[in-house]
């Protein structure tokens, strides 16, 4: 009977630790993007919304776009010109 109590107590402690760890990770990612998250090719993993927004603005402001029809370039524009 005593072995069952010890075994049950051990399982209970392990379950509580697992639930506590899950709760801590859930709280951390409540206001952050999950790791390996990308938006239009820009890595925003483990960033807040404000940080991700800043990274996206920086990326698209500094990039240039080229519109191509077949092998012919139709138009080019910078990220700053497009807003």
Coordinates of N, CA and C in Angstrom, one line a residue:
X1 N 0.8 -1.2 0.0 CA 0.0 0.0 0.0 C 0.9 1.3 0.0
X2 N 2.0 1.2 0.8 CA 2.8 2.4 0.8 C 3.5 2.6 -0.5
X3 N 3.9 1.6 -1.3 CA 4.5 1.7 -2.6 C 3.6 2.4 -3.5
X4 N 2.3 2.1 -3.5 CA 1.3 2.8 -4.3 C 1.2 4.3 -4.1
X5 N 1.3 4.7 -2.8 CA 1.2 6.1 -2.4 C 2.5 6.8 -2.9
X6 N 3.6 6.2 -2.8 CA 4.9 6.8 -3.3 C 4.8 7.0 -4.8
X7 N 4.4 5.9 -5.5 CA 4.3 5.9 -6.9 C 3.3 7.0 -7.4
X8 N 2.2 7.1 -6.7 CA 1.2 8.1 -7.1 C 1.7 9.5 -6.8
X9 N 2.4 9.7 -5.7 CA 2.9 11.0 -5.4 C 4.0 11.4 -6.4
X10 N 4.8 10.5 -6.8 CA 5.8 10.8 -7.9 C 5.2 11.2 -9.2
X11 N 4.1 10.4 -9.6 CA 3.4 10.8 -10.8 C 2.8 12.1 -10.7
X12 N 2.2 12.4 -9.5 CA 1.5 13.7 -9.3 C 2.5 14.9 -9.4
X13 N 3.7 14.7 -8.8 CA 4.7 15.7 -8.8 C 5.2 16.0 -10.3
X14 N 5.4 14.9 -11.0 CA 5.9 15.1 -12.4 C 4.8 15.8 -13.2
X15 N 3.5 15.4 -13.0 CA 2.4 16.0 -13.8 C 2.3 17.5 -13.4
X16 N 2.5 17.9 -12.2 CA 2.4 19.3 -11.8 C 3.6 20.1 -12.4
X17 N 4.8 19.5 -12.4 CA 5.9 20.2 -13.0 C 5.7 20.4 -14.5
X18 N 5.1 19.4 -15.2 CA 4.9 19.5 -16.6 C 3.8 20.6 -16.9
X19 N 2.8 20.6 -16.1 CA 1.7 21.7 -16.3 C 2.3 23.0 -16.0
X20 N 3.1 23.2 -14.9 CA 3.7 24.4 -14.6 C 4.7 24.9 -15.7
X21 N 5.5 24.0 -16.3 CA 6.3 24.4 -17.4 C 5.5 24.9 -18.6
X22 N 4.5 24.1 -18.9 CA 3.6 24.5 -20.0 C 3.0 25.9 -19.8
X23 N 2.6 26.2 -18.6 CA 1.9 27.5 -18.3 C 3.0 28.6 -18.4
X24 N 4.2 28.4 -18.0 CA 5.2 29.4 -18.1 C 5.5 29.7 -19.6
X25 N 5.7 28.7 -20.4 CA 5.9 28.9 -21.8 C 4.7 29.6 -22.5
X26 N 3.5 29.2 -22.1 CA 2.4 29.8 -22.7 C 2.3 31.3 -22.4
X27 N 2.6 31.6 -21.2 CA 2.6 33.0 -20.8 C 3.7 33.8 -21.5
X28 N 4.9 33.2 -21.8 CA 5.9 33.9 -22.5 C 5.5 34.2 -23.9
X29 N 4.9 33.3 -24.6 CA 4.5 33.5 -26.0 C 3.1 34.1 -26.2
X30 N 2.5 34.6 -25.1 CA 1.2 35.2 -25.2 C 1.3 36.5 -26.0
X31 N 2.4 37.3 -26.0 CA 2.5 38.5 -26.7 C 3.7 38.4 -27.7
X32 N 4.1 37.3 -28.1 CA 5.2 37.1 -29.0 C 4.9 36.1 -30.1
X33 N 5.6 36.2 -31.2 CA 5.5 35.2 -32.2 C 6.2 33.9 -31.8
X34 N 5.8 32.8 -32.3 CA 6.5 31.5 -32.0 C 7.8 31.5 -32.8
X35 N 8.8 30.7 -32.3 CA 10.0 30.6 -33.0 C 9.8 30.1 -34.5
X36 N 10.7 30.5 -35.3 CA 10.7 30.1 -36.8 C 9.5 30.6 -37.5
X37 N 8.9 31.7 -37.0 CA 7.7 32.3 -37.7 C 8.3 33.3 -38.7
X38 N 7.8 33.3 -40.0 CA 8.2 34.2 -41.0 C 7.0 34.9 -41.6
X39 N 7.2 36.2 -41.9 CA 6.1 36.9 -42.6 C 6.7 37.5 -43.9
X40 N 6.3 37.0 -45.0 CA 6.8 37.4 -46.3 C 8.3 37.2 -46.4
X41 N 8.9 36.2 -45.8 CA 10.3 35.9 -45.9 C 11.1 36.6 -44.8
X42 N 10.5 37.4 -43.9 CA 11.2 38.1 -42.9 C 11.0 37.3 -41.6
X43 N 12.1 36.9 -40.9 CA 12.0 36.1 -39.7 C 11.5 37.0 -38.5
X44 N 10.4 36.7 -37.9 CA 9.8 37.5 -36.8 C 9.7 36.6 -35.6
X45 N 10.3 35.4 -35.6 CA 10.2 34.5 -34.5 C 10.7 35.0 -33.2
X46 N 10.0 34.8 -32.1 CA 10.3 35.2 -30.7 C 10.4 36.7 -30.6
X47 N 9.7 37.5 -31.4 CA 9.6 38.9 -31.3 C 8.2 39.4 -30.9
X48 N 8.1 40.5 -30.3 CA 6.8 41.1 -30.0 C 6.3 41.7 -31.2
X49 N 5.0 42.1 -31.2 CA 4.4 42.7 -32.4 C 5.1 43.9 -32.8
X50 N 5.5 44.8 -31.8 CA 6.2 46.0 -32.1 C 7.5 45.8 -32.8
X51 N 8.3 44.8 -32.2 CA 9.6 44.5 -32.8 C 9.4 43.9 -34.2
X52 N 8.4 43.0 -34.4 CA 8.2 42.5 -35.7 C 7.8 43.5 -36.7
X53 N 6.9 44.5 -36.3 CA 6.5 45.5 -37.2 C 7.7 46.4 -37.6
X54 N 8.6 46.7 -36.7 CA 9.8 47.5 -37.0 C 10.7 46.7 -38.0
X55 N 10.9 45.4 -37.8 CA 11.7 44.6 -38.7 C 11.1 44.5 -40.1
X56 N 9.8 44.4 -40.2 CA 9.1 44.4 -41.5 C 9.2 45.7 -42.2
X57 N 9.0 46.8 -41.5 CA 9.2 48.1 -42.1 C 10.6 48.4 -42.6
X58 N 11.6 48.0 -41.8 CA 13.0 48.1 -42.2 C 13.3 47.3 -43.4
X59 N 12.8 46.1 -43.4 CA 13.1 45.2 -44.6 C 12.5 45.7 -45.9
X60 N 11.2 46.1 -45.8 CA 10.5 46.5 -47.0 C 10.9 48.0 -47.4
X61 N 11.3 48.8 -46.5 CA 11.8 50.1 -46.9 C 13.1 50.0 -47.7
X62 N 14.0 49.1 -47.3 CA 15.3 49.0 -47.9 C 15.3 48.1 -49.1
X63 N 14.2 47.4 -49.4 CA 14.2 46.5 -50.6 C 13.6 47.2 -51.8
X64 N 13.9 46.7 -53.0 CA 13.3 47.2 -54.2 C 12.6 46.1 -54.9
X65 N 11.5 46.4 -55.6 CA 10.7 45.5 -56.2 C 10.8 45.6 -57.7
X66 N 10.8 44.5 -58.4 CA 10.8 44.5 -59.9 C 9.6 43.7 -60.4
X67 N 8.8 44.3 -61.2 CA 7.7 43.6 -61.8 C 8.1 43.1 -63.2
X68 N 7.9 41.8 -63.4 CA 8.4 41.1 -64.6 C 7.3 40.4 -65.3
X69 N 7.1 40.6 -66.6 CA 6.1 39.9 -67.4 C 6.9 39.0 -68.4
X70 N 7.0 37.7 -68.1 CA 7.8 36.8 -68.9 C 9.2 37.1 -68.7
X71 N 9.9 37.6 -69.7 CA 11.3 38.0 -69.5 C 11.5 39.5 -69.6
X72 N 10.4 40.3 -69.7 CA 10.5 41.7 -69.8 C 10.2 42.4 -68.5
X73 N 11.0 43.3 -68.1 CA 10.8 44.1 -66.8 C 9.8 45.2 -67.1
X74 N 8.7 45.1 -66.4 CA 7.6 46.1 -66.7 C 7.8 47.4 -65.8
X75 N 8.2 47.2 -64.5 CA 8.4 48.3 -63.7 C 9.3 48.0 -62.5
X76 N 9.9 49.0 -62.0 CA 10.7 48.8 -60.7 C 10.3 49.9 -59.8
X77 N 10.4 49.6 -58.5 CA 10.0 50.6 -57.5 C 10.7 50.2 -56.2
X78 N 11.1 51.2 -55.4 CA 11.7 51.0 -54.1 C 10.6 50.9 -53.0
X79 N 10.9 50.3 -51.9 CA 10.0 50.2 -50.8 C 9.6 51.6 -50.3
X80 N 10.5 52.5 -50.3 CA 10.2 53.9 -49.9 C 9.1 54.5 -50.8
X81 N 9.3 54.3 -52.1 CA 8.3 54.9 -53.1 C 6.9 54.3 -52.9
X82 N 6.9 53.1 -52.6 CA 5.6 52.4 -52.5 C 4.9 52.7 -51.1
X83 N 5.7 53.1 -50.2 CA 5.1 53.4 -48.8 C 4.9 52.2 -48.0

